[in-house]
């Protein structure tokens, strides 16, 4: 496996892999190129947007380019459904409908395309969300890598549950619904043949039921995020930045499976930056933390939910720190570039 600097120097500005990693380079690309061209609104960049004029409806779109197409625990088809359903859920919404677009490279075996589409359809049926429209394009050999999938989802928010990345407040409890690092290390191990495949399975799964379980807490649920690209580190930094708060987590409280820790040690990776596809981080009012944990633990997808930290009453706005096992503190930075490309 070749390792490259995520930010090589160029005489002329070009797009880098790191611009799609969900970290600082992605934020720079959005701020300097994409949002100005679209007259983008200022404020938190959420996982899903409220539809203008229909404040109870939420929309999200995503593209999936994971390589390989199939990996332990999932494939690009089921991942596309889960990823879009989860983005809607992070705004407190139940999925109503999906669109699916396929970009297929000439030469892809029909058996593989059929397997992906079948898996996608089953994942949508398991969620209970219909695929109502879509599109298929075929490009010549070399113009794409086998198969890319784009999905758009529409959802309806749960009553008083209106989470936003900008609503976390002082003394909030920071909760995590399950272990981190499983998806990213599984895909990387499968792609590169690292030998961890027998011990690792992606956590790809829908989280809308976990969010529905939190709905009775209403306004006590301040912010939700599924830590996909950039991992838990990116999700915490985004919320800390948009809410202008300081966040502290406990190293010993963050659940990292042994196989993930081993893979990260081998590759020199921090588990906090590794992508996940089946867990969420929640910022809830401190007095509601135990009720939120009980609600999450009542479901299979939240059975291992834990409290990993809190929002400090005082501290530098936008900073995330981790209290280590020896009692020291380290800053948890927003990831810079792309260390694990083609993970989702």
CSV table of C-alpha atoms in Angstrom, one decimal:
chain,number,residue,atom,x,y,z
A,1,UNK,CA,0.0,0.0,0.0
A,2,UNK,CA,1.4,3.4,-1.0
A,3,UNK,CA,1.2,6.3,1.4
A,4,UNK,CA,1.2,9.9,0.1
A,5,UNK,CA,1.2,13.3,1.7
A,6,UNK,CA,-2.5,14.5,1.6
A,7,UNK,CA,-1.5,18.0,0.7
A,8,UNK,CA,1.3,17.9,-1.9
A,9,UNK,CA,2.5,21.2,-3.3
A,10,UNK,CA,1.3,22.3,-6.8
A,11,UNK,CA,2.2,25.3,-8.8
A,12,UNK,CA,-1.4,25.4,-10.0
A,13,UNK,CA,-4.3,24.7,-7.7
A,14,UNK,CA,-5.9,21.4,-8.4
A,15,UNK,CA,-8.5,19.2,-6.7
A,16,UNK,CA,-6.9,16.7,-4.3
A,17,UNK,CA,-8.2,13.5,-2.8
A,18,UNK,CA,-8.2,15.3,0.5
A,19,UNK,CA,-10.8,17.7,-0.7
A,20,UNK,CA,-13.3,14.9,-0.5
A,21,UNK,CA,-12.3,13.6,2.9
A,22,UNK,CA,-14.7,15.6,5.1
A,23,UNK,CA,-11.9,17.5,6.9
A,24,UNK,CA,-10.3,20.9,6.7
A,25,UNK,CA,-9.6,20.6,2.9
A,26,UNK,CA,-13.2,19.8,2.3
A,27,UNK,CA,-14.3,22.9,4.3
A,28,UNK,CA,-11.9,25.0,2.3
A,29,UNK,CA,-13.2,23.7,-1.0
A,30,UNK,CA,-16.8,24.5,0.1
A,31,UNK,CA,-16.0,27.9,1.4
A,32,UNK,CA,-13.8,29.0,-1.5
A,33,UNK,CA,-15.4,27.4,-4.5
A,34,UNK,CA,-18.7,25.7,-4.1
A,35,UNK,CA,-20.8,27.8,-1.7
A,36,UNK,CA,-19.9,31.2,-3.2
A,37,UNK,CA,-20.9,29.9,-6.6
A,38,UNK,CA,-24.3,28.7,-5.3
A,39,UNK,CA,-24.9,31.7,-3.0
A,40,UNK,CA,-24.9,29.2,-0.2
A,41,UNK,CA,-26.5,30.2,3.1
A,42,UNK,CA,-24.3,31.0,6.1
A,43,UNK,CA,-24.6,28.9,9.2
A,44,UNK,CA,-24.0,25.2,10.2
A,45,UNK,CA,-23.5,22.8,7.3
A,46,UNK,CA,-25.8,20.0,8.3
A,47,UNK,CA,-26.1,16.4,7.1
A,48,UNK,CA,-29.5,17.3,5.7
A,49,UNK,CA,-31.4,20.5,4.9
A,50,UNK,CA,-34.9,21.8,5.7
A,51,UNK,CA,-36.9,22.3,2.6
A,52,UNK,CA,-37.8,26.0,2.1
A,53,UNK,CA,-41.5,26.5,2.8
A,54,UNK,CA,-41.9,23.0,4.3
A,55,UNK,CA,-40.1,23.1,7.7
A,56,UNK,CA,-41.2,19.6,8.7
A,57,UNK,CA,-39.5,18.1,5.5
A,58,UNK,CA,-35.8,17.3,5.2
A,59,UNK,CA,-33.7,16.5,2.1
A,60,UNK,CA,-30.2,15.0,1.8
A,61,UNK,CA,-28.1,13.8,-1.2
A,62,UNK,CA,-25.0,11.8,-1.2
A,63,UNK,CA,-22.7,9.9,-3.6
A,64,UNK,CA,-21.0,6.6,-2.9
A,65,UNK,CA,-17.7,5.6,-4.5
A,66,UNK,CA,-16.5,2.9,-2.1
A,67,UNK,CA,-13.9,0.5,-3.3
A,68,UNK,CA,-14.2,-2.5,-3.3
A,69,UNK,CA,-17.9,-2.7,-4.1
A,70,UNK,CA,-18.4,-5.6,-1.7
A,71,UNK,CA,-16.9,-5.9,1.8
A,72,UNK,CA,-17.6,-7.8,5.0
A,73,UNK,CA,-20.9,-6.4,6.4
A,74,UNK,CA,-22.1,-4.7,3.3
A,75,UNK,CA,-21.7,-3.4,-0.2
A,76,UNK,CA,-22.1,-0.1,-2.1
A,77,UNK,CA,-25.8,-0.7,-2.5
A,78,UNK,CA,-26.8,-1.2,1.1
A,79,UNK,CA,-24.3,1.5,2.1
A,80,UNK,CA,-26.0,4.0,-0.2
A,81,UNK,CA,-29.3,3.4,1.5
A,82,UNK,CA,-28.0,3.5,5.0
A,83,UNK,CA,-25.9,6.6,4.5
A,84,UNK,CA,-28.7,8.6,3.1
A,85,UNK,CA,-31.3,7.4,5.7
A,86,UNK,CA,-28.7,8.3,8.4
A,87,UNK,CA,-28.2,11.8,7.1
A,88,UNK,CA,-31.9,12.4,7.3
A,89,UNK,CA,-32.0,10.9,10.8
A,90,UNK,CA,-29.3,13.3,12.0
A,91,UNK,CA,-31.8,16.1,11.5
A,92,UNK,CA,-34.4,14.2,13.4
A,93,UNK,CA,-36.3,12.9,10.4
A,94,UNK,CA,-38.0,9.6,9.4
A,95,UNK,CA,-37.3,8.6,5.8
A,96,UNK,CA,-40.2,9.0,3.3
A,97,UNK,CA,-38.6,8.4,-0.1
A,98,UNK,CA,-35.4,7.8,-1.9
A,99,UNK,CA,-34.0,8.4,-5.4
A,100,UNK,CA,-31.2,6.3,-6.8
A,101,UNK,CA,-28.8,7.1,-9.7
A,102,UNK,CA,-26.2,4.7,-11.0
A,103,UNK,CA,-23.1,5.6,-13.0
A,104,UNK,CA,-21.8,2.3,-14.4
A,105,UNK,CA,-18.5,1.7,-16.1
A,106,UNK,CA,-18.6,-0.2,-19.4
A,107,UNK,CA,-17.5,-3.8,-18.8
A,108,UNK,CA,-18.9,-4.2,-15.3
A,109,UNK,CA,-20.3,-7.8,-15.0
A,110,UNK,CA,-24.1,-7.8,-15.0
A,111,UNK,CA,-24.0,-10.3,-12.1
A,112,UNK,CA,-22.2,-7.7,-9.9
A,113,UNK,CA,-24.6,-4.9,-10.9
A,114,UNK,CA,-27.5,-7.2,-10.2
A,115,UNK,CA,-26.1,-8.1,-6.8
A,116,UNK,CA,-25.6,-4.4,-5.9
A,117,UNK,CA,-29.1,-3.4,-7.0
A,118,UNK,CA,-30.7,-6.4,-5.2
A,119,UNK,CA,-28.8,-5.5,-2.0
A,120,UNK,CA,-29.9,-1.8,-2.4
A,121,UNK,CA,-33.5,-2.8,-2.8
A,122,UNK,CA,-33.4,-5.1,0.2
A,123,UNK,CA,-31.9,-2.4,2.4
A,124,UNK,CA,-34.6,0.0,1.4
A,125,UNK,CA,-37.3,-2.6,2.1
A,126,UNK,CA,-35.8,-3.3,5.5
A,127,UNK,CA,-35.8,0.4,6.3
A,128,UNK,CA,-39.4,0.7,5.0
A,129,UNK,CA,-38.5,3.5,2.5
A,130,UNK,CA,-39.6,3.3,-1.1
A,131,UNK,CA,-37.2,4.1,-4.0
A,132,UNK,CA,-39.5,6.4,-6.1
A,133,UNK,CA,-37.2,7.6,-8.9
A,134,UNK,CA,-33.8,7.3,-10.3
A,135,UNK,CA,-31.4,7.3,-13.3
A,136,UNK,CA,-28.8,5.1,-14.9
A,137,UNK,CA,-25.8,6.2,-17.0
A,138,UNK,CA,-23.1,4.1,-18.6
A,139,UNK,CA,-19.6,5.6,-19.3
A,140,UNK,CA,-16.8,4.2,-21.3
A,141,UNK,CA,-14.1,2.0,-19.8
A,142,UNK,CA,-11.7,4.1,-17.7
A,143,UNK,CA,-14.1,7.0,-17.2
A,144,UNK,CA,-15.3,5.6,-13.8
A,145,UNK,CA,-14.2,2.9,-11.4
A,146,UNK,CA,-16.8,0.1,-12.0
A,147,UNK,CA,-19.8,1.7,-10.3
A,148,UNK,CA,-20.8,4.9,-8.5
A,149,UNK,CA,-24.2,5.4,-6.7
A,150,UNK,CA,-25.9,8.7,-5.9
A,151,UNK,CA,-28.9,8.8,-3.6
A,152,UNK,CA,-31.3,11.5,-2.5
A,153,UNK,CA,-33.6,11.2,0.5
A,154,UNK,CA,-36.7,13.0,1.7
A,155,UNK,CA,-37.7,12.7,5.3
A,156,UNK,CA,-40.2,14.2,7.9
A,157,UNK,CA,-39.0,15.4,11.3
A,158,UNK,CA,-40.3,13.9,14.5
A,159,UNK,CA,-42.4,16.5,16.3
A,160,UNK,CA,-40.3,18.5,18.8
A,161,UNK,CA,-37.0,16.8,17.8
A,162,UNK,CA,-35.1,19.4,15.9
A,163,UNK,CA,-31.4,18.7,16.3
A,164,UNK,CA,-28.8,20.9,14.7
A,165,UNK,CA,-25.0,21.1,14.7
A,166,UNK,CA,-25.3,24.6,16.0
A,167,UNK,CA,-27.4,23.8,19.1
A,168,UNK,CA,-24.9,22.1,21.5
A,169,UNK,CA,-24.7,24.0,24.8
A,170,UNK,CA,-22.5,24.2,27.9
A,171,UNK,CA,-22.7,21.1,30.2
A,172,UNK,CA,-24.3,18.9,27.4
A,173,UNK,CA,-23.5,15.2,27.7
A,174,UNK,CA,-21.8,13.7,24.6
A,175,UNK,CA,-23.1,10.2,23.9
A,176,UNK,CA,-21.9,7.6,21.3
A,177,UNK,CA,-24.3,4.9,20.2
A,178,UNK,CA,-21.6,2.2,19.6
A,179,UNK,CA,-18.0,1.3,18.8
A,180,UNK,CA,-16.0,3.3,16.3
A,181,UNK,CA,-13.7,2.5,13.4
A,182,UNK,CA,-15.3,-0.7,12.1
A,183,UNK,CA,-16.3,0.5,8.6
A,184,UNK,CA,-13.1,2.3,7.6
A,185,UNK,CA,-10.8,-0.5,8.8
A,186,UNK,CA,-12.9,-3.2,7.2
A,187,UNK,CA,-13.0,-1.5,3.8
A,188,UNK,CA,-9.3,-0.7,3.9
A,189,UNK,CA,-8.3,-4.2,5.0
A,190,UNK,CA,-10.4,-5.8,2.3
A,191,UNK,CA,-9.1,-3.5,-0.4
A,192,UNK,CA,-5.4,-3.8,0.5
A,193,UNK,CA,-5.4,-7.4,1.7
A,194,UNK,CA,-4.1,-6.6,5.2
A,195,UNK,CA,-5.4,-9.8,6.7
A,196,UNK,CA,-7.9,-8.3,9.2
A,197,UNK,CA,-11.0,-9.3,7.2
A,198,UNK,CA,-11.8,-12.3,9.4
A,199,UNK,CA,-11.9,-10.0,12.5
A,200,UNK,CA,-13.6,-6.9,11.1
A,201,UNK,CA,-17.1,-6.3,9.8
A,202,UNK,CA,-18.4,-3.0,8.7
A,203,UNK,CA,-21.0,-1.4,11.0
A,204,UNK,CA,-23.1,-0.2,8.0
A,205,UNK,CA,-26.7,0.0,9.2
A,206,UNK,CA,-29.6,2.5,9.4
A,207,UNK,CA,-30.0,4.7,12.5
A,208,UNK,CA,-33.4,6.2,12.0
A,209,UNK,CA,-34.9,3.9,14.6
A,210,UNK,CA,-32.3,5.0,17.2
A,211,UNK,CA,-33.2,8.6,16.5
A,212,UNK,CA,-36.9,7.8,16.8
A,213,UNK,CA,-36.1,6.3,20.2
A,214,UNK,CA,-34.7,9.7,21.2
A,215,UNK,CA,-37.8,11.6,20.0
A,216,UNK,CA,-39.6,11.6,23.3
A,217,UNK,CA,-36.7,13.7,24.7
A,218,UNK,CA,-37.6,16.4,22.3
A,219,UNK,CA,-35.7,19.7,22.8
A,220,UNK,CA,-33.3,18.0,25.2
A,221,UNK,CA,-31.6,16.4,22.1
A,222,UNK,CA,-29.5,19.3,20.8
A,223,UNK,CA,-27.2,17.9,18.1
A,224,UNK,CA,-26.8,14.6,16.2
A,225,UNK,CA,-24.1,13.5,13.8
A,226,UNK,CA,-23.1,10.2,12.2
A,227,UNK,CA,-19.3,10.2,12.1
A,228,UNK,CA,-18.6,9.1,8.6
A,229,UNK,CA,-15.8,10.7,6.6
A,230,UNK,CA,-13.3,12.1,9.1
A,231,UNK,CA,-14.6,9.9,11.8
A,232,UNK,CA,-15.5,10.9,15.3
A,233,UNK,CA,-12.9,13.6,15.3
A,234,UNK,CA,-14.5,15.4,12.4
A,235,UNK,CA,-18.0,15.1,13.8
A,236,UNK,CA,-17.0,16.5,17.2
A,237,UNK,CA,-15.1,19.4,15.6
A,238,UNK,CA,-17.9,20.3,13.3
A,239,UNK,CA,-20.4,20.5,16.2
A,240,UNK,CA,-17.9,22.4,18.4
A,241,UNK,CA,-17.2,24.9,15.6
A,242,UNK,CA,-20.9,25.4,14.7
A,243,UNK,CA,-22.1,25.6,18.3
A,244,UNK,CA,-19.1,27.7,19.4
A,245,UNK,CA,-18.4,25.4,22.4
A,246,UNK,CA,-15.5,23.5,23.9
A,247,UNK,CA,-15.9,19.7,24.0
A,248,UNK,CA,-13.9,17.2,26.1
A,249,UNK,CA,-14.0,13.5,25.7
A,250,UNK,CA,-12.5,10.7,27.8
A,251,UNK,CA,-10.1,8.4,26.0
A,252,UNK,CA,-11.1,5.4,28.1
A,253,UNK,CA,-14.8,5.9,27.5
A,254,UNK,CA,-14.6,5.8,23.6
A,255,UNK,CA,-15.2,2.1,22.6
A,256,UNK,CA,-12.6,1.0,20.1
A,257,UNK,CA,-12.8,-2.8,19.2
A,258,UNK,CA,-9.6,-4.7,19.6
A,259,UNK,CA,-9.4,-5.5,15.9
A,260,UNK,CA,-9.8,-1.8,15.0
A,261,UNK,CA,-7.1,-0.8,17.5
A,262,UNK,CA,-4.7,-3.5,16.0
A,263,UNK,CA,-5.4,-2.3,12.4
A,264,UNK,CA,-4.9,1.3,13.4
A,265,UNK,CA,-1.6,0.5,15.2
A,266,UNK,CA,-0.3,-1.3,12.1
A,267,UNK,CA,-1.2,1.6,9.8
A,268,UNK,CA,-0.4,4.4,12.1
A,269,UNK,CA,-3.9,5.7,12.2
A,270,UNK,CA,-5.9,7.4,15.0
A,271,UNK,CA,-9.2,5.5,15.5
A,272,UNK,CA,-10.9,8.8,16.0
A,273,UNK,CA,-10.5,9.7,12.3
A,274,UNK,CA,-11.6,6.4,10.9
A,275,UNK,CA,-15.0,6.4,9.1
A,276,UNK,CA,-18.1,4.8,10.6
A,277,UNK,CA,-21.4,4.0,9.0
A,278,UNK,CA,-23.5,2.7,11.8
A,279,UNK,CA,-23.1,4.8,14.9
A,280,UNK,CA,-24.1,8.3,16.0
A,281,UNK,CA,-22.8,11.0,18.4
A,282,UNK,CA,-25.5,12.9,20.3
A,283,UNK,CA,-25.2,16.1,22.4
A,284,UNK,CA,-28.1,16.1,24.9
A,285,UNK,CA,-28.9,18.1,28.0
A,286,UNK,CA,-27.0,16.7,31.0
A,287,UNK,CA,-30.2,15.9,32.9
A,288,UNK,CA,-31.5,13.8,30.0
A,289,UNK,CA,-28.3,11.8,29.4
A,290,UNK,CA,-29.4,8.7,31.3
A,291,UNK,CA,-32.8,8.6,29.6
A,292,UNK,CA,-31.1,9.0,26.2
A,293,UNK,CA,-28.7,6.2,26.9
A,294,UNK,CA,-31.6,3.9,28.1
A,295,UNK,CA,-33.5,4.7,24.9
A,296,UNK,CA,-30.5,3.9,22.7
A,297,UNK,CA,-29.7,0.7,24.6
A,298,UNK,CA,-33.2,-0.6,24.0
A,299,UNK,CA,-32.3,-1.2,20.4
A,300,UNK,CA,-29.7,-3.5,18.8
A,301,UNK,CA,-28.0,-0.5,17.0
A,302,UNK,CA,-27.6,1.3,20.3
A,303,UNK,CA,-27.0,-1.6,22.6
A,304,UNK,CA,-23.4,-0.4,23.3
A,305,UNK,CA,-24.3,3.3,23.8
A,306,UNK,CA,-22.0,5.1,26.2
A,307,UNK,CA,-21.3,8.6,27.5
A,308,UNK,CA,-17.9,9.7,26.2
A,309,UNK,CA,-17.6,13.3,27.3
A,310,UNK,CA,-19.2,16.7,27.8
A,311,UNK,CA,-19.4,20.2,26.7
A,312,UNK,CA,-17.3,22.3,29.0
A,313,UNK,CA,-18.9,25.2,30.8
A,314,UNK,CA,-16.0,27.3,29.8
A,315,UNK,CA,-13.2,26.9,27.2
A,316,UNK,CA,-12.0,27.9,23.8
A,317,UNK,CA,-14.9,27.9,21.3
A,318,UNK,CA,-14.6,25.3,18.7
A,319,UNK,CA,-11.9,23.2,20.5
A,320,UNK,CA,-12.1,19.5,21.1
A,321,UNK,CA,-9.8,17.9,23.6
A,322,UNK,CA,-9.3,14.3,24.9
A,323,UNK,CA,-8.4,13.4,28.4
A,324,UNK,CA,-5.9,10.6,28.0
A,325,UNK,CA,-5.7,7.4,30.1
A,326,UNK,CA,-2.8,9.0,32.2
A,327,UNK,CA,-4.9,12.2,32.9
A,328,UNK,CA,-3.2,14.5,30.3
A,329,UNK,CA,-5.0,16.4,27.6
A,330,UNK,CA,-4.5,16.5,23.9
A,331,UNK,CA,-6.2,18.5,21.2
A,332,UNK,CA,-8.3,16.5,18.8
A,333,UNK,CA,-7.9,18.3,15.5
A,334,UNK,CA,-10.1,18.3,12.5
A,335,UNK,CA,-8.6,15.8,10.0
A,336,UNK,CA,-6.6,17.6,7.3
A,337,UNK,CA,-6.7,15.4,4.2
A,338,UNK,CA,-7.5,12.0,2.9
A,339,UNK,CA,-5.8,9.1,4.7
A,340,UNK,CA,-8.4,6.5,3.8
A,341,UNK,CA,-9.7,7.2,0.3
A,342,UNK,CA,-12.8,5.5,-1.2
A,343,UNK,CA,-14.2,4.4,2.2
A,344,UNK,CA,-17.8,5.5,1.4
